PDB file of C-alpha atoms and ligand atoms in Angstrom:
ATOM      1  CA  MET A 190     -11.091-208.069 100.619  1.00 32.00           C
ATOM      2  CA  THR A 191      -9.662-204.829  99.317  1.00 35.00           C
ATOM      3  CA  GLU A 192      -9.486-204.212  95.638  1.00 35.00           C
ATOM      4  CA  LEU A 193      -6.461-202.233  94.573  1.00 38.00           C
ATOM      5  CA  THR A 194      -6.900-199.889  91.662  1.00 39.00           C
ATOM      6  CA  VAL A 195      -3.675-198.343  90.487  1.00 44.00           C
ATOM      7  CA  ALA A 196      -4.421-195.090  88.715  1.00 53.00           C
ATOM      8  CA  GLN A 197      -2.467-194.584  85.521  1.00 61.00           C
ATOM      9  CA  PRO A 198      -0.683-191.275  85.024  1.00 65.00           C
ATOM     10  CA  THR A 199      -2.410-189.261  82.313  1.00 69.00           C
ATOM     11  CA  ALA A 200      -1.775-185.944  80.638  1.00 64.00           C
ATOM     12  CA  ALA A 201      -4.862-184.549  82.364  1.00 64.00           C
ATOM     13  CA  ASN A 202      -3.656-185.364  85.872  1.00 74.00           C
ATOM     14  CA  SER A 203       0.017-184.453  85.484  1.00 76.00           C
ATOM     15  CA  GLY A 204      -0.920-181.359  83.461  1.00 77.00           C
ATOM     16  CA  ALA A 205      -3.527-180.191  85.978  1.00 79.00           C
ATOM     17  CA  SER A 206      -1.073-180.688  88.875  1.00 84.00           C
ATOM     18  CA  ALA A 207       1.644-178.769  87.017  1.00 85.00           C
ATOM     19  CA  THR A 208      -0.781-175.921  86.322  1.00 85.00           C
ATOM     20  CA  ALA A 209      -1.955-175.810  89.970  1.00 83.00           C
ATOM     21  CA  ARG A 210       1.672-175.746  91.161  1.00 83.00           C
ATOM     22  CA  PHE A 211       2.589-172.996  88.763  1.00 83.00           C
ATOM     23  CA  GLN A 212      -0.316-170.854  89.931  1.00 80.00           C
ATOM     24  CA  GLN A 213       1.076-171.033  93.496  1.00 81.00           C
ATOM     25  CA  LYS A 214       4.327-169.409  92.401  1.00 78.00           C
ATOM     26  CA  THR A 215       4.774-165.702  93.032  1.00 60.00           C
ATOM     27  CA  ARG A 216       7.095-164.718  90.224  1.00 62.00           C
ATOM     28  CA  VAL A 217       4.425-163.680  87.684  1.00 57.00           C
ATOM     29  CA  ASP A 218       4.873-159.966  88.386  1.00 60.00           C
ATOM     30  CA  ALA A 219       8.001-159.484  86.281  1.00 62.00           C
ATOM     31  CA  LEU A 220       6.582-157.485  83.374  1.00 64.00           C
ATOM     32  CA  THR A 221       6.344-154.020  84.845  1.00 75.00           C
ATOM     33  CA  THR A 222       6.293-151.371  82.174  1.00 88.00           C
ATOM     34  CA  THR A 223       3.731-150.719  79.433  1.00 90.00           C
ATOM     35  CA  GLU A 224       6.602-150.145  77.046  1.00 92.00           C
ATOM     36  CA  ARG A 225       8.092-153.582  77.636  1.00 92.00           C
ATOM     37  CA  VAL A 226       4.758-155.378  77.276  1.00 91.00           C
ATOM     38  CA  ASP A 227       4.156-153.412  74.067  1.00 94.00           C
ATOM     39  CA  THR A 228       7.576-154.377  72.661  1.00 95.00           C
ATOM     40  CA  LEU A 229       7.486-158.063  73.551  1.00 94.00           C
ATOM     41  CA  VAL A 230       3.903-158.755  72.536  1.00 95.00           C
ATOM     42  CA  SER A 231       4.131-156.705  69.312  1.00 97.00           C
ATOM     43  CA  GLU A 232       7.181-158.675  68.204  1.00 98.00           C
ATOM     44  CA  LEU A 233       5.527-161.981  69.050  1.00 97.00           C
ATOM     45  CA  ILE A 234       2.421-161.083  67.036  1.00 98.00           C
ATOM     46  CA  THR A 235       4.496-159.786  64.125  1.00 98.00           C
ATOM     47  CA  ALA A 236       6.461-163.048  64.060  1.00 98.00           C
ATOM     48  CA  ALA A 237       3.144-164.937  63.866  1.00 98.00           C
ATOM     49  CA  HIS A 238       1.923-162.707  61.012  1.00 98.00           C
ATOM     50  CA  ASP A 239       5.119-163.414  59.126  1.00 98.00           C
ATOM     51  CA  ILE A 240       4.595-167.179  59.433  1.00 98.00           C
ATOM     52  CA  VAL A 241       0.991-166.877  58.192  1.00 98.00           C
ATOM     53  CA  VAL A 242       2.112-164.956  55.119  1.00 98.00           C
ATOM     54  CA  ARG A 243       5.193-167.010  54.281  1.00 98.00           C
ATOM     55  CA  HIS A 244       3.332-170.323  54.564  1.00 98.00           C
ATOM     56  CA  HIS A 245      -0.087-169.211  53.254  1.00 98.00           C
ATOM     57  CA  LEU A 246      -1.845-170.417  56.409  1.00 98.00           C
ATOM     58  CA  THR A 247      -5.348-171.636  55.457  1.00 98.00           C
ATOM     59  CA  TYR A 248      -8.611-171.168  57.408  1.00 98.00           C
ATOM     60  CA  PRO A 249      -8.760-174.891  58.333  1.00 98.00           C
ATOM     61  CA  GLU A 250      -5.208-174.604  59.682  1.00 98.00           C
ATOM     62  CA  TYR A 251      -6.135-171.451  61.595  1.00 98.00           C
ATOM     63  CA  ASP A 252      -9.098-173.277  63.146  1.00 98.00           C
ATOM     64  CA  ALA A 253      -6.907-176.284  63.983  1.00 97.00           C
ATOM     65  CA  LEU A 254      -4.494-173.915  65.749  1.00 97.00           C
ATOM     66  CA  LYS A 255      -7.303-172.348  67.777  1.00 98.00           C
ATOM     67  CA  ALA A 256      -8.714-175.757  68.739  1.00 97.00           C
ATOM     68  CA  TRP A 257      -5.245-176.923  69.799  1.00 98.00           C
ATOM     69  CA  LEU A 258      -4.518-173.821  71.886  1.00 98.00           C
ATOM     70  CA  VAL A 259      -7.850-174.256  73.683  1.00 97.00           C
ATOM     71  CA  GLN A 260      -7.038-177.933  74.325  1.00 97.00           C
ATOM     72  CA  VAL A 261      -3.558-177.204  75.784  1.00 97.00           C
ATOM     73  CA  GLY A 262      -5.293-175.067  78.404  1.00 96.00           C
ATOM     74  CA  ALA A 263      -8.073-177.608  78.999  1.00 96.00           C
ATOM     75  CA  ASP A 264      -5.422-180.293  79.594  1.00 95.00           C
ATOM     76  CA  GLY A 265      -3.536-177.964  81.954  1.00 94.00           C
ATOM     77  CA  GLU A 266      -0.463-178.382  79.768  1.00 95.00           C
ATOM     78  CA  TRP A 267       0.777-174.823  79.343  1.00 95.00           C
ATOM     79  CA  PRO A 268       3.537-175.293  81.964  1.00 94.00           C
ATOM     80  CA  LEU A 269       4.658-178.498  80.247  1.00 94.00           C
ATOM     81  CA  PHE A 270       4.529-177.041  76.752  1.00 96.00           C
ATOM     82  CA  LEU A 271       6.362-173.809  77.615  1.00 97.00           C
ATOM     83  CA  ASP A 272       9.036-175.566  79.677  1.00 96.00           C
ATOM     84  CA  VAL A 273       9.737-177.927  76.782  1.00 97.00           C
ATOM     85  CA  PHE A 274       9.805-175.404  73.943  1.00 97.00           C
ATOM     86  CA  LEU A 275      10.707-172.016  75.401  1.00 98.00           C
ATOM     87  CA  GLU A 276      12.361-172.285  78.802  1.00 98.00           C
ATOM     88  CA  HIS A 277      15.789-173.361  77.526  1.00 98.00           C
ATOM     89  CA  VAL A 278      16.289-170.042  75.758  1.00 98.00           C
ATOM     90  CA  VAL A 279      15.058-168.065  78.774  1.00 97.00           C
ATOM     91  CA  GLU A 280      17.602-169.983  80.872  1.00 98.00           C
ATOM     92  CA  GLN A 281      20.367-169.316  78.345  1.00 98.00           C
ATOM     93  CA  VAL A 282      19.731-165.578  78.525  1.00 98.00           C
ATOM     94  CA  ALA A 283      19.328-165.533  82.324  1.00 97.00           C
ATOM     95  CA  ASN A 284      22.562-167.432  83.014  1.00 97.00           C
ATOM     96  CA  ALA A 285      24.822-166.162  80.214  1.00 97.00           C
ATOM     97  CA  ASP A 286      27.062-164.244  82.643  1.00 96.00           C
ATOM     98  CA  ARG A 287      27.753-167.032  85.129  1.00 97.00           C
ATOM     99  CA  GLN A 288      31.231-168.381  85.736  1.00 97.00           C
ATOM    100  CA  GLY A 289      30.197-171.323  87.901  1.00 98.00           C
ATOM    101  CA  SER A 290      28.198-174.444  87.092  1.00 98.00           C
ATOM    102  CA  LYS A 291      25.957-174.521  84.045  1.00 98.00           C
ATOM    103  CA  GLY A 292      22.255-174.220  84.606  1.00 98.00           C
ATOM    104  CA  THR A 293      19.422-175.636  82.572  1.00 98.00           C
ATOM    105  CA  ILE A 294      15.622-175.617  82.650  1.00 98.00           C
ATOM    106  CA  GLU A 295      13.615-176.137  85.841  1.00 97.00           C
ATOM    107  CA  GLY A 296      10.730-177.904  84.101  1.00 95.00           C
ATOM    108  CA  PRO A 297       7.224-178.157  85.563  1.00 94.00           C
ATOM    109  CA  TYR A 298       7.785-180.601  88.437  1.00 95.00           C
ATOM    110  CA  TYR A 299       9.668-178.725  91.178  1.00 96.00           C
ATOM    111  CA  VAL A 300       7.917-178.551  94.557  1.00 96.00           C
ATOM    112  CA  PRO A 301       9.370-176.344  97.306  1.00 96.00           C
ATOM    113  CA  GLY A 302       9.481-177.624 100.879  1.00 96.00           C
ATOM    114  CA  ALA A 303      10.975-181.109 100.391  1.00 98.00           C
ATOM    115  CA  PRO A 304      12.175-182.889 103.563  1.00 98.00           C
ATOM    116  CA  ALA A 305      15.438-181.469 104.967  1.00 98.00           C
ATOM    117  CA  LEU A 306      18.170-184.127 104.836  1.00 98.00           C
ATOM    118  CA  PRO A 307      21.759-184.288 106.136  1.00 98.00           C
ATOM    119  CA  ALA A 308      24.827-184.352 103.863  1.00 98.00           C
ATOM    120  CA  GLN A 309      25.017-188.129 103.915  1.00 98.00           C
ATOM    121  CA  THR A 310      21.536-189.364 103.163  1.00 98.00           C
ATOM    122  CA  THR A 311      19.149-191.547 101.224  1.00 98.00           C
ATOM    123  CA  LEU A 312      16.315-189.818  99.377  1.00 98.00           C
ATOM    124  CA  PRO A 313      12.801-190.717 100.556  1.00 98.00           C
ATOM    125  CA  MET A 314      11.728-193.774  98.580  1.00 98.00           C
ATOM    126  CA  ARG A 315       9.273-196.644  98.743  1.00 97.00           C
ATOM    127  CA  GLU A 316      10.175-199.970 100.244  1.00 94.00           C
ATOM    128  CA  ASN A 317      11.676-201.917  97.326  1.00 93.00           C
ATOM    129  CA  GLU A 318      11.752-198.785  95.130  1.00 97.00           C
ATOM    130  CA  PRO A 319      12.419-200.202  91.644  1.00 97.00           C
ATOM    131  CA  GLY A 320      15.610-199.128  89.882  1.00 97.00           C
ATOM    132  CA  THR A 321      19.382-199.364  89.931  1.00 96.00           C
ATOM    133  CA  PRO A 322      20.882-197.937  93.154  1.00 97.00           C
ATOM    134  CA  LEU A 323      22.886-194.776  92.601  1.00 97.00           C
ATOM    135  CA  ARG A 324      25.259-193.005  94.947  1.00 97.00           C
ATOM    136  CA  PHE A 325      25.729-189.338  94.044  1.00 98.00           C
ATOM    137  CA  THR A 326      28.619-187.543  95.746  1.00 98.00           C
ATOM    138  CA  GLY A 327      30.425-184.241  95.350  1.00 98.00           C
ATOM    139  CA  ARG A 328      31.040-180.799  96.776  1.00 98.00           C
ATOM    140  CA  VAL A 329      29.652-177.318  96.504  1.00 98.00           C
ATOM    141  CA  ARG A 330      32.318-174.641  96.127  1.00 98.00           C
ATOM    142  CA  THR A 331      32.983-171.071  95.035  1.00 98.00           C
ATOM    143  CA  VAL A 332      34.524-170.110  91.687  1.00 98.00           C
ATOM    144  CA  ASP A 333      37.820-169.843  93.626  1.00 97.00           C
ATOM    145  CA  GLY A 334      37.507-173.421  94.811  1.00 97.00           C
ATOM    146  CA  GLU A 335      36.565-172.710  98.446  1.00 98.00           C
ATOM    147  CA  PRO A 336      33.990-175.084  99.971  1.00 98.00           C
ATOM    148  CA  ILE A 337      30.555-173.591 100.713  1.00 98.00           C
ATOM    149  CA  ALA A 338      29.452-175.167 103.997  1.00 98.00           C
ATOM    150  CA  SER A 339      26.111-173.298 104.014  1.00 98.00           C
ATOM    151  CA  ALA A 340      24.877-174.779 100.714  1.00 98.00           C
ATOM    152  CA  THR A 341      21.639-176.678 100.183  1.00 98.00           C
ATOM    153  CA  ILE A 342      20.964-179.016  97.268  1.00 98.00           C
ATOM    154  CA  ASP A 343      17.317-179.405  96.444  1.00 98.00           C
ATOM    155  CA  ILE A 344      17.059-182.552  94.355  1.00 98.00           C
ATOM    156  CA  TRP A 345      14.038-184.118  92.640  1.00 98.00           C
ATOM    157  CA  HIS A 346      13.794-186.756  89.964  1.00 98.00           C
ATOM    158  CA  ALA A 347      11.550-189.275  88.231  1.00 98.00           C
ATOM    159  CA  ASP A 348      11.295-192.887  89.348  1.00 97.00           C
ATOM    160  CA  ASP A 349      12.328-195.979  87.395  1.00 97.00           C
ATOM    161  CA  ALA A 350       9.154-195.668  85.298  1.00 95.00           C
ATOM    162  CA  GLY A 351       9.751-191.978  84.462  1.00 95.00           C
ATOM    163  CA  TYR A 352       7.112-190.577  86.860  1.00 95.00           C
ATOM    164  CA  TYR A 353       7.377-187.729  89.406  1.00 96.00           C
ATOM    165  CA  SER A 354       5.818-187.797  92.874  1.00 97.00           C
ATOM    166  CA  GLN A 355       2.974-185.258  93.340  1.00 95.00           C
ATOM    167  CA  PHE A 356       2.313-185.235  89.581  1.00 93.00           C
ATOM    168  CA  ALA A 357       1.646-188.887  88.765  1.00 92.00           C
ATOM    169  CA  PRO A 358      -0.886-190.646  91.013  1.00 91.00           C
ATOM    170  CA  GLY A 359      -0.094-193.311  93.599  1.00 93.00           C
ATOM    171  CA  ILE A 360       3.441-192.190  94.521  1.00 95.00           C
ATOM    172  CA  PRO A 361       4.188-191.064  98.121  1.00 97.00           C
ATOM    173  CA  GLU A 362       4.280-187.257  98.445  1.00 96.00           C
ATOM    174  CA  TRP A 363       8.025-186.660  98.758  1.00 98.00           C
ATOM    175  CA  ASN A 364       9.264-189.747  96.910  1.00 98.00           C
ATOM    176  CA  LEU A 365      12.687-189.096  95.349  1.00 98.00           C
ATOM    177  CA  ARG A 366      12.702-185.486  96.552  1.00 98.00           C
ATOM    178  CA  GLY A 367      14.880-183.918  99.219  1.00 98.00           C
ATOM    179  CA  SER A 368      16.599-180.775 100.414  1.00 98.00           C
ATOM    180  CA  VAL A 369      20.142-181.840 101.323  1.00 98.00           C
ATOM    181  CA  HIS A 370      22.386-179.684 103.491  1.00 98.00           C
ATOM    182  CA  VAL A 371      26.099-180.168 102.728  1.00 98.00           C
ATOM    183  CA  ASP A 372      28.685-180.813 105.486  1.00 98.00           C
ATOM    184  CA  ASP A 373      31.398-178.467 106.826  1.00 97.00           C
ATOM    185  CA  GLU A 374      33.533-179.100 103.746  1.00 98.00           C
ATOM    186  CA  GLY A 375      30.696-178.523 101.299  1.00 98.00           C
ATOM    187  CA  ARG A 376      30.349-182.262 100.644  1.00 98.00           C
ATOM    188  CA  PHE A 377      27.256-184.347  99.963  1.00 98.00           C
ATOM    189  CA  ASP A 378      26.713-188.097  99.611  1.00 98.00           C
ATOM    190  CA  ILE A 379      23.223-188.933  98.375  1.00 98.00           C
ATOM    191  CA  THR A 380      21.862-192.419  97.800  1.00 98.00           C
ATOM    192  CA  THR A 381      18.954-192.770  95.391  1.00 98.00           C
ATOM    193  CA  ILE A 382      17.956-194.835  92.343  1.00 98.00           C
ATOM    194  CA  GLU A 383      18.622-194.031  88.703  1.00 97.00           C
ATOM    195  CA  PRO A 384      15.717-192.162  87.109  1.00 97.00           C
ATOM    196  CA  ALA A 385      14.279-193.445  83.828  1.00 97.00           C
ATOM    197  CA  PRO A 386      13.904-191.282  80.712  1.00 97.00           C
ATOM    198  CA  TYR A 387      10.785-189.088  80.792  1.00 95.00           C
ATOM    199  CA  GLN A 388       8.105-189.232  78.139  1.00 94.00           C
ATOM    200  CA  ILE A 389       5.831-186.247  77.500  1.00 93.00           C
ATOM    201  CA  PRO A 390       2.265-187.457  78.270  1.00 91.00           C
ATOM    202  CA  THR A 391       0.989-188.831  74.952  1.00 89.00           C
ATOM    203  CA  ASP A 392      -2.745-188.397  75.582  1.00 91.00           C
ATOM    204  CA  GLY A 393      -2.791-184.594  75.947  1.00 95.00           C
ATOM    205  CA  ALA A 394      -2.560-181.731  73.465  1.00 96.00           C
ATOM    206  CA  THR A 395       1.256-181.530  73.659  1.00 96.00           C
ATOM    207  CA  GLY A 396       1.624-185.246  72.932  1.00 95.00           C
ATOM    208  CA  LYS A 397      -0.811-184.975  70.017  1.00 95.00           C
ATOM    209  CA  LEU A 398       1.233-182.120  68.552  1.00 96.00           C
ATOM    210  CA  LEU A 399       4.460-184.117  68.873  1.00 96.00           C
ATOM    211  CA  ALA A 400       2.859-187.072  67.086  1.00 95.00           C
ATOM    212  CA  ALA A 401       1.401-184.804  64.380  1.00 95.00           C
ATOM    213  CA  ALA A 402       4.793-183.146  63.773  1.00 96.00           C
ATOM    214  CA  GLY A 403       6.712-186.432  63.876  1.00 96.00           C
ATOM    215  CA  TRP A 404       8.836-185.289  66.825  1.00 96.00           C
ATOM    216  CA  PRO A 405      10.196-187.506  69.584  1.00 94.00           C
ATOM    217  CA  ALA A 406       8.333-187.286  72.907  1.00 95.00           C
ATOM    218  CA  TRP A 407      11.275-188.027  75.171  1.00 96.00           C
ATOM    219  CA  ARG A 408      13.707-186.418  77.557  1.00 97.00           C
ATOM    220  CA  PRO A 409      16.846-188.326  78.622  1.00 98.00           C
ATOM    221  CA  ALA A 410      17.002-189.584  82.229  1.00 98.00           C
ATOM    222  CA  HIS A 411      17.927-186.728  84.572  1.00 98.00           C
ATOM    223  CA  PHE A 412      18.173-185.407  88.112  1.00 97.00           C
ATOM    224  CA  HIS A 413      16.870-181.931  88.789  1.00 98.00           C
ATOM    225  CA  VAL A 414      18.750-179.729  91.253  1.00 98.00           C
ATOM    226  CA  LYS A 415      18.559-176.278  92.775  1.00 98.00           C
ATOM    227  CA  VAL A 416      21.764-175.406  94.598  1.00 98.00           C
ATOM    228  CA  SER A 417      21.732-172.369  96.873  1.00 98.00           C
ATOM    229  CA  ALA A 418      23.657-170.713  99.696  1.00 98.00           C
ATOM    230  CA  PRO A 419      23.367-167.308 101.395  1.00 98.00           C
ATOM    231  CA  GLY A 420      25.424-164.766  99.424  1.00 98.00           C
ATOM    232  CA  TYR A 421      25.484-166.860  96.231  1.00 98.00           C
ATOM    233  CA  ARG A 422      23.327-167.030  93.111  1.00 98.00           C
ATOM    234  CA  LEU A 423      20.974-169.970  93.160  1.00 98.00           C
ATOM    235  CA  ILE A 424      21.561-172.306  90.239  1.00 98.00           C
ATOM    236  CA  THR A 425      18.786-174.458  88.774  1.00 98.00           C
ATOM    237  CA  SER A 426      20.125-177.322  86.726  1.00 98.00           C
ATOM    238  CA  GLN A 427      19.845-180.946  85.665  1.00 98.00           C
ATOM    239  CA  LEU A 428      22.332-183.785  85.450  1.00 98.00           C
ATOM    240  CA  TYR A 429      22.252-186.513  82.804  1.00 98.00           C
ATOM    241  CA  PHE A 430      23.918-189.901  82.411  1.00 97.00           C
ATOM    242  CA  ASP A 431      26.587-190.727  79.850  1.00 96.00           C
ATOM    243  CA  GLY A 432      25.405-193.352  77.379  1.00 93.00           C
ATOM    244  CA  GLY A 433      21.743-192.760  78.260  1.00 93.00           C
ATOM    245  CA  GLU A 434      19.019-192.795  75.632  1.00 95.00           C
ATOM    246  CA  HIS A 435      17.706-189.550  74.078  1.00 97.00           C
ATOM    247  CA  LEU A 436      20.756-187.462  75.112  1.00 97.00           C
ATOM    248  CA  GLY A 437      21.133-186.229  71.556  1.00 96.00           C
ATOM    249  CA  SER A 438      17.406-185.675  70.931  1.00 96.00           C
ATOM    250  CA  ASP A 439      15.997-184.109  74.127  1.00 97.00           C
ATOM    251  CA  ILE A 440      12.625-182.618  73.174  1.00 97.00           C
ATOM    252  CA  ALA A 441      13.236-179.876  75.776  1.00 97.00           C
ATOM    253  CA  SER A 442      16.713-178.963  74.336  1.00 98.00           C
ATOM    254  CA  ALA A 443      18.070-178.850  77.895  1.00 98.00           C
ATOM    255  CA  VAL A 444      21.148-181.122  77.685  1.00 98.00           C
ATOM    256  CA  LYS A 445      24.612-179.508  77.896  1.00 98.00           C
ATOM    257  CA  PRO A 446      27.855-181.515  77.662  1.00 97.00           C
ATOM    258  CA  GLU A 447      29.009-180.149  81.059  1.00 97.00           C
ATOM    259  CA  LEU A 448      25.927-181.654  82.700  1.00 98.00           C
ATOM    260  CA  ILE A 449      26.511-185.266  81.625  1.00 98.00           C
ATOM    261  CA  LEU A 450      27.669-187.482  84.500  1.00 96.00           C
ATOM    262  CA  HIS A 451      29.855-190.539  84.065  1.00 96.00           C
ATOM    263  CA  PRO A 452      28.576-193.306  86.369  1.00 95.00           C
ATOM    264  CA  LYS A 453      30.978-196.029  87.469  1.00 96.00           C
ATOM    265  CA  PRO A 454      30.243-199.329  89.221  1.00 96.00           C
ATOM    266  CA  ALA A 455      29.779-198.641  92.940  1.00 95.00           C
ATOM    267  CA  ALA A 456      32.602-199.802  95.248  1.00 93.00           C
ATOM    268  CA  ASP A 457      30.147-201.893  97.295  1.00 89.00           C
ATOM    269  CA  GLY A 458      28.892-203.645  94.142  1.00 91.00           C
ATOM    270  CA  LYS A 459      25.406-202.099  94.467  1.00 89.00           C
ATOM    271  CA  GLY A 460      24.578-200.149  91.334  1.00 95.00           C
ATOM    272  CA  HIS A 461      26.499-197.061  90.282  1.00 97.00           C
ATOM    273  CA  HIS A 462      28.410-194.133  91.733  1.00 97.00           C
ATOM    274  CA  VAL A 463      28.648-190.655  90.175  1.00 96.00           C
ATOM    275  CA  SER A 464      30.433-187.520  91.295  1.00 96.00           C
ATOM    276  CA  TYR A 465      29.819-183.899  90.434  1.00 97.00           C
ATOM    277  CA  ASP A 466      30.949-180.616  91.977  1.00 98.00           C
ATOM    278  CA  PHE A 467      28.665-177.582  91.934  1.00 98.00           C
ATOM    279  CA  VAL A 468      30.299-174.169  91.605  1.00 98.00           C
ATOM    280  CA  LEU A 469      28.230-171.177  92.742  1.00 98.00           C
ATOM    281  CA  ASP A 470      28.704-167.609  91.538  1.00 98.00           C
ATOM    282  CA  ALA A 471      28.726-164.965  94.265  1.00 97.00           C
ATOM    283  CA  ASP A 472      25.658-162.688  94.414  1.00 94.00           C
TER     284      ASP A 472
HETATM  285  C1  LIG B 710       8.894-181.538  81.279  1.00 59.38           C
HETATM  286  C2  LIG B 710       9.124-182.566  82.158  1.00 59.38           C
HETATM  287  C3  LIG B 710      10.345-182.686  82.777  1.00 59.38           C
HETATM  288  O1  LIG B 710      10.634-183.673  83.663  1.00 59.38           O
HETATM  289  C4  LIG B 710      11.327-181.758  82.517  1.00 59.38           C
HETATM  290  O2  LIG B 710      12.488-181.930  83.159  1.00 59.38           O
HETATM  291  C5  LIG B 710      11.101-180.739  81.633  1.00 59.38           C
HETATM  292  C6  LIG B 710       9.880-180.626  81.023  1.00 59.38           C
HETATM  293  C7  LIG B 710       7.569-181.414  80.637  1.00 59.38           C
HETATM  294  O3  LIG B 710       6.783-182.356  80.657  1.00 59.38           O
HETATM  295  O4  LIG B 710       7.290-180.326  80.111  1.00 59.38           O
HETATM  296 FE1  LIG B 711      12.295-183.568  84.630  1.00 59.38          FE
END
């Protein structure tokens, strides 16, 4: 007889996976000049000094801060923490000049190399994947409204329990992840299930901080997407669901009104149908 042990997702395992993934990325060479490092780090340190003075930071509080910073690293949670509290402003600055679709944060759970899928497709999922079926259709086009037939939509999202494959244990590698190539008219027609809201792991340093500060630990349910095509600027974004919980209190501050989808009952009676068109800026 086989005994089945289902591992529970913990801050330590999702944090460690997110840290390992981040370390595989190659974009950490952006800060090139001494002058820029000097400027950015000086201002960061000065801002910290100002907080110490204005709030009369005590030695016990200083020690608590040090212990917490050490623990964020030990839990592998720096990618999670930074993507929740800082990335949305980085994204705002990076995408301020776009005319096409709104972007928002990437978050810590993107994995390149998802299975290539045709325009009309079902995302990889388990047999009897829990959750409400969702059909997601739309087009990719230029700011002038022309279809972009060479576009790819990389999509990844949490399951019906709020967990991501490759970061929570026991989920097949590419579950609810795919790289969808649109058809000749820039159209896509993706069948998946509705993701659940995502809760920041409560047992790690980030979760402890949220509890200590009395802040909510939730993100509203969302799809993640990266939409790209040769000659166009890649857009990284997320899509949310009208009426969903936590839309007004996203701990990652990543919701924008333009990114909220309006699901309707599906024509075939199975779950919901949503449509959204992506508009790419030229390079
Ligand atoms: C985090 C998780 C997400 O799914 C997301 O979209 C953004 C941030 C996080 O845990 O930091
Ligand atoms: Fe997410």
